[in-house]
Coordinates of C-alpha atoms in Angstrom, one line a residue:
M29 CA 0.2 -0.3 0.2
P30 CA 1.2 3.2 -0.1
S31 CA 2.6 5.7 2.5
A32 CA 0.2 7.7 4.0
I33 CA 0.6 11.9 4.2
S34 CA -0.1 13.6 7.9
R35 CA -0.8 16.9 7.4
T36 CA 0.8 17.3 10.7
A37 CA 4.0 19.8 9.8
I38 CA 7.3 18.6 10.9
S39 CA 9.2 22.3 10.0
I40 CA 12.8 22.2 9.7
K41 CA 14.2 26.1 10.4
P42 CA 17.7 27.2 9.9
G43 CA 19.5 29.0 12.4
V44 CA 18.1 26.5 15.7
P45 CA 20.9 26.1 17.7
H46 CA 19.8 23.6 20.3
R47 CA 19.0 20.3 17.4
R48 CA 16.6 17.9 19.5
R49 CA 14.5 21.3 19.2
W50 CA 13.9 19.8 15.3
F51 CA 14.1 16.3 16.0
A52 CA 12.1 15.9 18.5
P53 CA 9.3 15.6 16.1
L54 CA 11.2 12.8 14.4
V55 CA 10.7 10.0 17.6
S56 CA 8.5 7.9 14.8
C57 CA 11.5 7.5 12.3
L58 CA 12.9 5.4 14.9
F59 CA 15.1 2.9 12.8
G60 CA 14.6 4.3 9.7
L61 CA 10.5 4.2 9.7
V62 CA 9.4 7.1 6.8
P63 CA 7.0 9.3 8.3
P64 CA 3.6 8.7 6.6
V65 CA 2.7 11.0 4.3
L66 CA -0.7 10.6 2.8
A67 CA -2.6 12.8 -0.5
S68 CA -6.3 12.7 0.5
P69 CA -7.8 11.3 -2.5
S70 CA -9.7 14.5 -3.5
S71 CA -6.7 17.1 -3.4
L72 CA -3.2 17.3 -5.8
G73 CA -0.1 17.5 -3.7
F74 CA 2.2 19.0 -4.9
I75 CA 5.5 18.5 -3.6
Y76 CA 9.6 20.9 -3.9
I77 CA 12.4 18.6 -3.1
D78 CA 15.0 20.6 -2.1
A79 CA 18.4 20.9 -3.6
N80 CA 21.3 18.6 -3.6
V81 CA 24.7 17.6 -5.8
G82 CA 23.8 15.9 -9.4
G83 CA 20.4 16.3 -11.2
S84 CA 18.4 18.8 -9.9
S85 CA 20.9 20.4 -7.9
G86 CA 18.8 23.8 -8.4
G87 CA 15.6 21.6 -6.5
H88 CA 12.8 19.9 -8.3
A89 CA 9.5 20.3 -8.4
A90 CA 6.5 17.4 -8.3
L91 CA 2.5 16.9 -8.8
G92 CA 1.3 14.0 -6.4
I93 CA -2.1 12.2 -7.2
G94 CA -3.3 9.4 -5.4
P95 CA -0.6 6.7 -5.4
E96 CA 1.1 8.4 -8.1
V97 CA 3.9 11.1 -8.5
Y98 CA 4.4 13.3 -11.9
H99 CA 7.2 15.5 -12.5
F100 CA 9.0 16.6 -15.3
E101 CA 12.7 15.7 -16.2
N102 CA 15.8 16.4 -18.7
D103 CA 16.4 13.3 -20.7
Q104 CA 18.9 14.1 -23.2
G105 CA 18.1 17.8 -23.7
Y106 CA 14.3 17.6 -23.8
T107 CA 11.8 17.7 -21.6
R108 CA 10.0 14.0 -20.1
L109 CA 6.8 13.7 -18.1
V110 CA 7.4 11.0 -15.4
R111 CA 5.3 9.3 -13.7
E112 CA 6.2 7.0 -10.4
A113 CA 4.6 5.2 -7.4
W114 CA 5.0 7.7 -4.4
D115 CA 6.8 5.4 -2.8
R116 CA 9.6 4.9 -5.2
F117 CA 9.2 8.9 -5.9
R118 CA 9.8 9.3 -2.2
F119 CA 13.3 6.0 -1.7
V120 CA 14.8 8.0 -5.0
Y121 CA 14.9 11.5 -3.2
N122 CA 13.8 11.7 0.2
D123 CA 16.8 8.4 1.2
L124 CA 19.5 7.8 -1.7
E125 CA 19.3 11.4 -3.1
N126 CA 18.6 12.6 0.9
R127 CA 16.8 15.9 0.3
N128 CA 14.1 17.0 2.5
L129 CA 10.3 16.9 0.5
H130 CA 8.2 19.3 1.5
R131 CA 4.3 18.8 0.6
V132 CA 0.7 20.7 0.5
E133 CA -2.5 19.6 -0.5
V134 CA -4.5 21.5 -2.8
P135 CA -8.0 20.4 -2.5
L136 CA -10.4 20.2 -5.8
A137 CA -13.6 19.0 -6.8
P138 CA -13.7 15.4 -7.7
A139 CA -14.0 16.6 -11.3
D140 CA -11.4 18.8 -11.1
L141 CA -9.3 16.5 -10.0
E142 CA -10.1 13.7 -12.4
R143 CA -10.2 16.6 -15.4
V144 CA -6.1 17.3 -14.3
A145 CA -5.4 13.4 -13.6
D146 CA -6.7 12.5 -17.4
R147 CA -4.7 15.4 -18.9
L148 CA -1.6 14.4 -17.2
G149 CA -2.2 11.0 -18.2
L150 CA -2.9 12.2 -22.0
L151 CA 0.6 14.1 -21.9
L152 CA 2.4 10.5 -20.5
L153 CA 0.4 8.7 -23.2
V154 CA 0.9 10.9 -26.0
Q155 CA 5.2 11.8 -25.1
N156 CA 5.9 8.0 -24.3
R157 CA 4.5 6.8 -28.0
H158 CA 6.7 9.7 -29.5
V159 CA 9.5 8.5 -27.3
E160 CA 8.7 4.8 -28.3
Q161 CA 8.8 5.9 -32.2
L162 CA 12.5 7.5 -31.9
A163 CA 13.4 4.2 -30.2
A164 CA 12.1 2.1 -32.9
L165 CA 13.5 4.8 -35.8
E166 CA 17.1 4.4 -33.6
R167 CA 16.5 0.4 -33.7
D168 CA 16.8 0.4 -37.3
T169 CA 19.9 1.8 -37.2
E170 CA 21.0 -0.2 -34.9
W171 CA 19.6 -3.2 -36.9
L172 CA 21.7 -2.0 -40.2
A173 CA 24.6 -1.0 -38.4
A174 CA 24.4 -4.6 -37.0
L175 CA 24.2 -6.5 -40.5
R176 CA 26.4 -3.7 -42.2
E177 CA 29.2 -5.3 -39.8
G178 CA 28.3 -9.0 -39.8
R179 CA 27.4 -9.0 -36.0
R180 CA 24.4 -10.8 -34.1
F181 CA 21.7 -8.3 -33.6
E182 CA 20.8 -8.2 -29.7
M183 CA 17.3 -8.5 -29.0
R184 CA 14.9 -9.0 -26.2
G185 CA 13.4 -12.5 -25.5
V186 CA 17.0 -14.5 -27.2
G187 CA 18.7 -14.9 -24.0
F188 CA 16.0 -17.0 -22.7
F189 CA 17.0 -20.2 -24.6
A190 CA 19.7 -22.6 -25.0
P191 CA 19.5 -25.6 -27.8
G192 CA 20.0 -29.2 -26.7
L193 CA 18.7 -28.6 -23.3
G194 CA 15.8 -31.6 -23.6
A195 CA 12.9 -29.8 -23.0
R196 CA 11.2 -32.0 -25.0
A197 CA 8.9 -33.1 -22.5
A198 CA 7.5 -30.2 -21.5
L199 CA 6.7 -28.8 -25.0
A200 CA 5.1 -32.0 -26.3
G201 CA 1.7 -30.7 -25.4
L202 CA 2.5 -27.5 -27.3
R203 CA 3.6 -29.2 -30.1
A204 CA 0.2 -31.1 -30.2
A205 CA -1.9 -27.8 -29.3
L206 CA 0.2 -26.3 -32.3
E207 CA -0.4 -29.1 -34.5
R208 CA -4.4 -29.2 -33.6
R209 CA -4.6 -25.4 -34.6
Y210 CA -2.5 -24.7 -37.7
G211 CA -2.3 -28.6 -38.8
P212 CA 1.1 -29.8 -39.6
D213 CA 1.9 -29.2 -42.9
F214 CA 1.2 -25.1 -41.9
V215 CA 4.4 -25.9 -39.4
L216 CA 6.8 -26.3 -42.3
R217 CA 5.3 -24.0 -44.4
E218 CA 5.4 -21.5 -41.9
R219 CA 9.2 -22.1 -40.8
E220 CA 9.9 -22.2 -44.3
R221 CA 8.1 -18.9 -45.1
L222 CA 9.9 -17.1 -42.4
V223 CA 13.3 -17.8 -43.3
R224 CA 12.3 -16.1 -46.5
A225 CA 11.3 -13.3 -45.5
L226 CA 13.7 -12.8 -43.3
M227 CA 16.7 -12.8 -46.2
D228 CA 14.2 -10.8 -48.6
V229 CA 13.4 -8.8 -46.1
A230 CA 14.2 -5.0 -47.0
Y231 CA 14.8 -1.4 -46.3
R232 CA 11.6 0.6 -46.3
P233 CA 10.9 4.0 -44.3
S234 CA 8.1 4.7 -41.9
P235 CA 6.7 7.5 -44.3
P236 CA 6.6 10.9 -42.2
L237 CA 3.6 12.2 -40.4
L238 CA 1.5 14.5 -42.4
D239 CA 1.4 16.9 -39.3
A240 CA 4.0 17.4 -36.6
P241 CA 4.3 15.8 -33.6
A242 CA 1.4 17.5 -31.2
P243 CA 1.9 16.7 -27.3
D244 CA -2.0 15.5 -27.2
R245 CA -2.5 14.2 -30.0
Y246 CA -1.7 10.7 -29.9
P247 CA 0.2 9.4 -32.6
L248 CA -0.6 6.3 -35.0
Y249 CA 2.9 4.7 -36.0
P250 CA 3.7 2.1 -38.0
P251 CA 6.0 -0.7 -37.3
S252 CA 9.6 0.3 -38.2
A253 CA 11.1 -2.1 -40.0
A254 CA 13.8 -3.6 -37.8
R255 CA 10.8 -4.0 -35.5
R256 CA 8.7 -6.3 -38.7
W257 CA 11.8 -7.7 -38.9
E258 CA 12.0 -8.5 -34.9
D259 CA 8.9 -10.0 -35.0
D260 CA 9.5 -12.5 -37.9
C261 CA 12.3 -13.0 -36.4
S262 CA 11.5 -14.1 -32.8
R263 CA 8.7 -16.6 -34.0
W264 CA 11.4 -18.2 -36.3
L265 CA 13.1 -18.2 -32.8
A266 CA 10.1 -19.7 -31.5
W267 CA 9.3 -22.5 -33.7
R268 CA 12.9 -23.8 -33.3
V269 CA 11.9 -23.9 -29.8
V270 CA 9.4 -25.7 -30.0
L271 CA 10.2 -28.4 -32.8
E272 CA 13.9 -28.6 -32.1
S273 CA 12.9 -28.7 -27.8
W274 CA 15.4 -26.0 -26.6
G275 CA 15.1 -26.0 -22.9
L276 CA 16.0 -22.0 -21.1
R277 CA 19.8 -21.2 -20.6
A278 CA 21.6 -22.3 -17.4
G279 CA 21.3 -19.8 -14.7
A280 CA 17.9 -18.3 -16.0
L281 CA 16.1 -20.2 -13.1
I282 CA 16.2 -18.8 -9.9
D283 CA 14.7 -20.7 -6.8
A284 CA 13.8 -18.0 -4.0
A285 CA 12.9 -20.8 -1.5
P286 CA 15.2 -23.7 -1.8
G287 CA 13.6 -27.1 -0.3
Q288 CA 10.0 -25.9 -0.4
P289 CA 8.0 -27.7 -2.7
L290 CA 4.8 -26.8 -4.3
S291 CA 1.6 -26.8 -2.5
G292 CA -1.4 -28.6 -4.1
A293 CA -3.5 -25.0 -4.6
E294 CA 0.3 -23.8 -6.0
R295 CA 0.5 -26.4 -8.7
A296 CA -3.3 -26.1 -9.3
W297 CA -2.5 -22.4 -10.5
L298 CA 0.4 -23.3 -12.0
V299 CA -1.3 -25.9 -14.3
A300 CA -3.9 -23.1 -15.5
Y301 CA -1.1 -20.4 -15.6
R302 CA 1.2 -23.3 -18.7
E303 CA -2.4 -23.6 -19.9
R304 CA -3.1 -19.8 -20.4
L305 CA 0.2 -19.0 -21.3
A306 CA -0.3 -22.1 -24.4
E307 CA -3.2 -20.3 -25.4
A308 CA -1.3 -17.3 -25.8
I309 CA 1.5 -19.1 -27.7
V310 CA -0.5 -21.0 -30.1
A311 CA -1.9 -18.0 -30.8
D312 CA 0.7 -15.2 -31.4
I313 CA 2.9 -17.7 -33.1
G314 CA 1.3 -17.7 -36.1
G315 CA 1.8 -14.6 -36.9
G316 CA -1.0 -11.6 -38.1
T317 CA -0.5 -9.4 -34.9
P318 CA 1.9 -6.8 -35.5
E319 CA 4.8 -6.2 -32.2
R320 CA 3.9 -9.5 -30.9
G321 CA 7.8 -10.9 -31.2
F322 CA 9.3 -10.5 -27.8
P323 CA 5.5 -11.2 -25.7
L324 CA 5.5 -14.5 -27.7
L325 CA 9.5 -15.6 -26.5
L326 CA 8.4 -14.2 -22.9
A327 CA 5.1 -16.5 -22.8
L328 CA 7.2 -19.9 -23.9
A329 CA 10.2 -18.5 -21.8
R330 CA 7.8 -18.6 -18.8
Y331 CA 5.9 -21.9 -20.2
L332 CA 9.3 -23.2 -19.7
A333 CA 9.6 -22.0 -16.6
V334 CA 6.6 -23.3 -15.4
A335 CA 6.9 -26.7 -17.1
E336 CA 10.4 -27.0 -15.1
S337 CA 8.6 -26.0 -12.2
L338 CA 5.5 -28.9 -12.0
A339 CA 8.3 -31.2 -13.1
R340 CA 10.8 -30.5 -9.9
D341 CA 8.3 -29.6 -7.7
Q342 CA 9.9 -26.3 -6.4
L343 CA 9.2 -22.7 -7.9
L344 CA 11.3 -21.9 -10.4
L345 CA 11.1 -17.9 -11.8
L346 CA 12.7 -16.3 -14.6
D347 CA 15.6 -13.8 -13.8
V348 CA 14.0 -10.0 -14.7
L349 CA 16.9 -8.5 -13.7
P350 CA 19.2 -7.8 -17.3
P351 CA 22.5 -8.3 -17.5
P352 CA 24.9 -6.0 -16.1
G353 CA 26.1 -4.8 -19.6
R354 CA 22.3 -3.5 -19.6
A355 CA 21.8 -2.8 -15.7
E356 CA 19.7 0.6 -14.8
M357 CA 21.2 0.7 -11.2
S358 CA 23.2 -1.5 -9.1
T359 CA 24.9 -0.6 -6.0
P360 CA 28.1 -1.5 -4.6
V361 CA 29.0 -4.0 -2.0
E362 CA 32.0 -2.4 -0.9
G363 CA 30.7 -0.4 2.6
Q364 CA 27.1 -1.9 2.5
A365 CA 26.9 -5.2 3.2
G366 CA 25.3 -4.4 7.2
P367 CA 22.4 -2.8 4.6
L368 CA 22.3 -5.3 1.8
G369 CA 21.8 -7.8 4.4
A370 CA 19.3 -6.0 6.1
L371 CA 17.4 -5.7 2.7
L372 CA 18.3 -9.6 2.0
G373 CA 16.5 -10.5 5.7
R374 CA 13.4 -8.4 4.8
L375 CA 13.0 -9.3 1.2
R376 CA 13.3 -13.1 2.7
D377 CA 10.7 -12.6 5.2
G378 CA 8.1 -10.8 2.7
W379 CA 8.7 -13.7 0.5
P380 CA 6.3 -16.4 2.2
G381 CA 3.3 -13.7 2.1
L382 CA 3.9 -12.9 -1.2
R383 CA 3.6 -16.0 -3.0
R384 CA 0.6 -16.4 -0.3
A385 CA -1.1 -13.9 -1.7
V386 CA -0.2 -14.4 -5.1
F387 CA -1.3 -18.1 -5.3
A388 CA -4.3 -17.0 -3.5
L389 CA -6.2 -15.7 -6.6
E390 CA -8.8 -17.4 -7.7
E391 CA -7.4 -16.8 -11.3
P392 CA -3.1 -16.3 -12.2
D393 CA -2.4 -12.8 -12.6
E394 CA 0.8 -12.2 -15.0
Q395 CA 1.3 -8.8 -13.2
A396 CA 1.3 -11.2 -9.4
Y397 CA 3.3 -13.8 -11.1
N398 CA 5.7 -10.5 -11.8
Q399 CA 5.9 -9.7 -8.4
L400 CA 7.3 -13.4 -7.9
E401 CA 9.9 -12.9 -10.3
H402 CA 10.8 -9.4 -9.2
Q403 CA 11.4 -10.3 -5.4
A404 CA 13.1 -13.7 -6.3
S405 CA 15.8 -12.3 -8.8
Q406 CA 16.6 -9.2 -6.3
I407 CA 16.4 -11.7 -3.4
A408 CA 19.3 -13.5 -5.4
A409 CA 21.2 -10.9 -6.7
I410 CA 21.9 -9.6 -3.2
Q411 CA 22.8 -13.1 -2.0
R412 CA 25.3 -13.2 -5.1
G413 CA 26.9 -9.7 -4.7
L414 CA 27.7 -10.5 -0.9
A415 CA 29.0 -13.6 -2.1
E416 CA 30.9 -12.7 -4.7
R417 CA 31.6 -8.9 -3.5
Q418 CA 30.3 -7.7 -7.0
P419 CA 27.8 -4.8 -7.7
V420 CA 24.2 -5.9 -7.0
R421 CA 21.8 -4.5 -9.2
Y422 CA 18.1 -3.6 -8.9
A423 CA 16.0 -1.9 -10.8
R424 CA 13.4 1.2 -10.3
R425 CA 10.0 -0.3 -11.5
V426 CA 8.7 -3.8 -11.8
E427 CA 9.1 -4.7 -15.1
P428 CA 8.8 -8.5 -17.1
P429 CA 11.9 -10.2 -17.9
S430 CA 14.0 -9.1 -20.9
G431 CA 16.4 -11.8 -21.8
W432 CA 18.6 -9.8 -24.0
G433 CA 20.7 -12.3 -26.2
G434 CA 22.4 -11.4 -29.6
V435 CA 20.3 -13.6 -32.3
D436 CA 21.7 -15.7 -35.4
A437 CA 19.0 -15.8 -37.6
P438 CA 19.6 -15.8 -41.8
R439 CA 20.7 -12.7 -43.0
P440 CA 19.1 -10.6 -45.5
R441 CA 20.5 -10.9 -49.0
W442 CA 21.9 -7.1 -49.5
E443 CA 24.6 -5.8 -51.1
S444 CA 27.2 -4.1 -48.9
G445 CA 26.3 -0.5 -50.4
V446 CA 22.9 -1.5 -50.3
L447 CA 23.4 -1.5 -46.4
A448 CA 25.6 1.6 -45.9
R449 CA 22.8 3.5 -47.9
A450 CA 20.1 2.5 -45.8
E451 CA 21.7 2.3 -42.3
R452 CA 22.9 6.5 -43.6
A453 CA 19.3 6.8 -44.5
A454 CA 17.9 5.4 -41.1
R455 CA 20.5 7.2 -38.9
A456 CA 19.5 10.8 -40.8
R457 CA 15.7 9.4 -40.6
A458 CA 15.9 9.3 -36.5
G459 CA 18.0 12.3 -36.4
R460 CA 15.3 14.2 -38.0
F461 CA 12.8 13.3 -35.5
R462 CA 14.5 13.8 -32.3
E463 CA 14.9 17.7 -33.8
Q464 CA 10.9 17.4 -33.7
L465 CA 10.9 16.0 -30.4
E466 CA 13.5 18.4 -29.2
A467 CA 11.2 21.4 -30.3
L468 CA 8.1 20.0 -29.3
Y469 CA 10.0 19.2 -25.6
P470 CA 12.3 21.8 -25.1
Y471 CA 14.1 21.8 -22.3
D472 CA 15.4 25.7 -21.1
L473 CA 16.5 26.1 -17.2
V474 CA 14.5 29.2 -16.8
R475 CA 11.5 29.2 -19.4
R476 CA 11.6 25.4 -19.8
N477 CA 12.3 23.7 -16.9
C478 CA 11.2 21.3 -14.2
V479 CA 8.7 23.4 -13.2
T480 CA 7.6 25.6 -15.7
E481 CA 6.5 22.1 -17.8
L482 CA 4.4 21.3 -14.1
V483 CA 2.9 23.9 -14.0
R484 CA 2.0 24.3 -17.8
A485 CA 0.4 20.9 -17.5
V486 CA -2.0 21.7 -14.5
D487 CA -2.9 25.0 -16.5
S488 CA -3.8 23.3 -19.9
A489 CA -6.2 20.5 -17.8
F490 CA -8.6 23.7 -17.7
A491 CA -10.6 25.1 -20.4
S492 CA -9.5 28.7 -19.2
E493 CA -7.6 31.1 -16.8
P494 CA -11.1 31.7 -14.8
Q495 CA -11.3 27.5 -14.8
A496 CA -8.8 27.1 -13.1
R497 CA -8.9 29.8 -10.1
A498 CA -11.9 28.3 -9.6
A499 CA -11.0 24.7 -9.0
L500 CA -7.7 26.0 -7.6
G501 CA -8.2 28.9 -5.9
G502 CA -5.8 30.9 -7.9
Y503 CA -3.6 30.7 -11.0
L504 CA 0.1 30.8 -11.3
A505 CA 1.6 30.9 -14.9
P506 CA 4.4 29.1 -16.0
G507 CA 7.7 30.5 -14.8
E508 CA 5.5 34.0 -13.3
D509 CA 7.2 35.7 -10.6
W510 CA 9.9 33.7 -10.6
G511 CA 8.4 31.0 -10.3
F512 CA 10.7 28.6 -12.2
V513 CA 12.8 28.4 -9.8
P514 CA 11.8 25.6 -7.6
F515 CA 11.7 26.9 -4.0
R516 CA 10.2 30.1 -5.3
W517 CA 7.1 28.3 -7.0
F518 CA 6.4 26.8 -3.9
D519 CA 6.0 29.9 -2.3
L520 CA 3.5 31.0 -4.8
V521 CA 1.4 27.7 -4.6
R522 CA 1.0 28.2 -1.1
Q523 CA 0.2 31.8 -1.6
R524 CA -2.1 31.4 -4.2
F525 CA -3.9 28.2 -4.1
R526 CA -5.8 27.0 -1.4
A527 CA -3.3 25.0 0.3
G528 CA -3.1 23.0 3.4
P529 CA -0.1 23.0 6.2
V530 CA 3.1 21.8 5.1
A531 CA 4.1 18.3 5.6
V532 CA 8.2 18.0 5.4
L533 CA 9.7 14.5 5.0
P534 CA 13.2 14.7 6.3
S535 CA 15.8 13.3 4.5
Y536 CA 17.7 10.2 5.0
R537 CA 20.8 11.8 7.3
N538 CA 17.9 14.2 8.9
R539 CA 16.7 10.8 9.9
K540 CA 19.1 9.1 10.9
L541 CA 19.8 11.9 13.3
G542 CA 16.8 12.0 14.2
Q543 CA 16.7 8.7 15.9
F544 CA 20.4 9.5 18.1
A545 CA 18.9 12.7 19.5
A546 CA 15.9 10.8 20.3
L547 CA 17.8 8.1 21.9
G548 CA 19.1 11.1 24.2
A549 CA 22.5 11.1 22.1
G550 CA 25.0 14.0 23.3
W551 CA 27.2 16.4 21.4
P552 CA 30.2 13.8 20.7
V553 CA 28.3 11.8 18.5
F554 CA 26.5 15.0 16.7
A555 CA 30.3 16.4 16.4
A556 CA 31.3 12.6 14.7
E557 CA 28.1 12.7 12.6
S558 CA 29.2 16.2 11.1
T559 CA 32.3 15.6 9.5
T560 CA 32.2 12.9 6.4
L561 CA 35.0 11.3 8.1
T562 CA 33.8 10.0 11.2
S563 CA 30.2 9.8 9.9
S564 CA 28.7 6.2 11.1
F565 CA 26.2 5.7 8.3
Y566 CA 27.7 8.2 5.2
R567 CA 30.3 6.9 3.4
I568 CA 32.6 9.2 0.7
K569 CA 30.9 8.1 -2.4
P570 CA 32.0 9.9 -6.3
G571 CA 29.5 12.1 -7.7
D572 CA 29.1 14.2 -4.2
G573 CA 32.2 15.3 -4.4
L574 CA 34.8 16.3 -1.7
F575 CA 33.6 18.1 1.4
L576 CA 34.5 17.3 5.0
L577 CA 31.9 19.0 6.9
F578 CA 28.1 18.9 6.2
T579 CA 26.5 22.3 6.6
E580 CA 22.9 21.9 5.7
D581 CA 21.9 21.5 9.8
V582 CA 23.9 24.5 10.3
F583 CA 23.1 28.4 10.1
W584 CA 25.3 31.1 10.9
A585 CA 28.4 29.1 10.8
R586 CA 27.8 27.6 7.6
P587 CA 29.9 30.1 6.1
L588 CA 32.9 29.0 8.0
Y589 CA 32.1 25.5 7.4
G590 CA 32.7 26.0 3.8
A591 CA 35.6 27.5 3.3
V592 CA 36.8 24.7 5.1
N593 CA 34.6 22.7 3.0
L594 CA 36.4 25.1 -0.4
A595 CA 39.4 24.8 1.1
Y596 CA 39.5 20.8 1.1
G597 CA 38.0 20.2 -1.8
L598 CA 40.8 22.4 -3.5
G599 CA 43.4 20.1 -1.6
G600 CA 41.8 17.0 -3.2
A601 CA 42.3 18.6 -6.5
A602 CA 45.6 19.4 -6.3
L603 CA 46.3 15.7 -5.1
G604 CA 44.3 14.6 -8.0
L605 CA 46.8 16.7 -10.5
V606 CA 49.5 14.1 -8.8
A607 CA 46.8 10.9 -8.9
G608 CA 45.7 11.5 -12.6
P609 CA 48.3 8.8 -14.9
F610 CA 46.6 6.5 -11.8
D611 CA 42.9 7.6 -11.5
R612 CA 42.1 8.8 -14.5
G613 CA 41.4 12.2 -13.1
G614 CA 38.7 10.9 -10.5
L615 CA 39.9 12.7 -8.0
L616 CA 40.7 16.1 -9.4
R617 CA 37.4 15.6 -11.0
E618 CA 35.8 14.8 -7.4
G619 CA 37.8 17.6 -5.8
L620 CA 36.4 20.1 -7.6
R621 CA 33.3 19.7 -7.7
G622 CA 33.5 19.6 -4.3
A623 CA 35.1 22.9 -4.1
L624 CA 32.2 24.3 -6.7
F625 CA 29.3 23.5 -3.9
S626 CA 31.8 24.8 -1.4
L627 CA 30.8 28.4 -2.9
P628 CA 27.3 28.7 -2.1
E629 CA 27.8 28.1 1.2
L630 CA 30.3 30.9 1.6
A631 CA 26.9 33.4 1.4
F632 CA 25.0 30.7 4.0
A633 CA 23.5 28.5 1.2
N634 CA 23.3 25.2 1.2
I635 CA 22.9 22.9 -1.7
R636 CA 25.0 19.9 -0.9
K637 CA 23.7 17.1 1.1
G638 CA 25.5 14.1 0.7
S639 CA 23.9 11.1 -1.4
F640 CA 23.5 7.0 0.0
E641 CA 23.7 3.6 -1.9
G642 CA 22.5 0.5 -0.3
V643 CA 19.7 2.1 1.7
R644 CA 17.1 0.3 2.5
D645 CA 13.6 0.9 0.8
Q646 CA 10.6 1.4 3.8
A647 CA 7.9 2.1 1.6
G648 CA 7.4 -0.3 -1.0
P649 CA 5.3 -3.0 -0.8
D650 CA 7.3 -5.4 -2.4
G651 CA 10.3 -5.7 0.0
G652 CA 11.5 -2.1 -1.8
N653 CA 15.1 -1.6 -3.7
P654 CA 18.3 -1.8 -2.2

């Protein structure tokens, strides 16, 4: 369940000399628990995120609607709308990035709230479709380059399987179902047809749209050349797996609870799920529906995983985490063994309950099954990382297994000159479309940033300014009155809208210090925690820059602390000049970064707060991420 947001404000005021005045409300945070923060179901939550080193170093803005958060990010030159679950959003910004979150609720009539939610949903849907089209056009370029260079093309789903692993018994029923549906002659003809299609494919660029892309009009893009080829290749590979009795590659399956046999109810659930997967495979393998290649291979891999589970009387699941080269996020084991071990214990403790909940469902549910895959994969990744002292991969979202791998498929019969011309045309087409997206979703530090686009999106949900005023209690235009600055925007929201009290979620470090205060720790503890070298829980990490003293919780002494940090960063940079040949300039960069973010501290301003890796996610319903 999403966390709840209490309307009680937890205020942190600069210049308060005695820490315990503002740590006292944090007794509820003992042992790392996050203060409950729940949005009203009939309000918009306007969220300001404190500044810190890294992305959004000037602060960030977001909008909460129920259990979800919308915010804009700078994504490779254009402004990208993102929707995340509240608990994941809080975990990243509040814990990993160690930022205080400030939130106010603005009550809305149900119809107005629905209007804003629908508008944001439409903008997200349309933008995602544009971004998918850009990825498809760039995929054309990758595919043509792989053909020209004579190397294997990387595809999702291919890495699930390996030949000669003796899955004949598991696939016998599936082969029989295919013959009943299509007939034995069709099976042979279809396999031959796919080989010819793969060899005779031609690159035909997708025709340009008659109208330029629009932010609120859903476009209908035809499948790209590479996607059409991938669909045929996926069906060709699926036929090979079925007819030649391929199995899952070694290491593809995870056993999250070794030695625990399947119960009768679990076996019945898995048998029903296997039949549902078989129906999907039989329907998709015959073709006809575009862009069903990867879902076909995923269904086939899950079919084999379920069959193996039933044969071995153990719950075996596919690994959802991509290989290290494609991993979205990872955390090093060095210095994080304790938090990772604690998280592993929590995931293991939560596994039986999740397993019971999934198999208690009356009918097989793919999303619920994916939750099992996700948690089992995370357990296995942490176990492996701790045992091998290797970085632990993890995912911010629950997604299906990807199965990336290089495919050895029949190659198109093209001359090298034709391939080179096609690749140039595909690259130019992708470049033009990227320029269109950058023009449609421009990023500018002042005029089109995370704040202005959020305001623009909310305003566009209403037909007119008077309608927006009636709904929100006031009106705010994008960038008006310095409103492009995140903290200024938050002040304007409080001044102009019907805003309730501010709820502040202290950052991870502030919550840890709050624990010490609640337990009666004295000044020696806080003195030790005030430096990066003696802190009991902060570990110096790349990206934070070199600094010695934390300055967030001091005010009048901040310029003095900043001067110390400036000297510390410049000293590190000087040493980095000597160490450059050995660390590729790492120490030099960190020293200069540390010195740069010390400059605001000389003027009583604080940006840098440090960040954390391997923090336990206290809010996730599935046990969280490292």
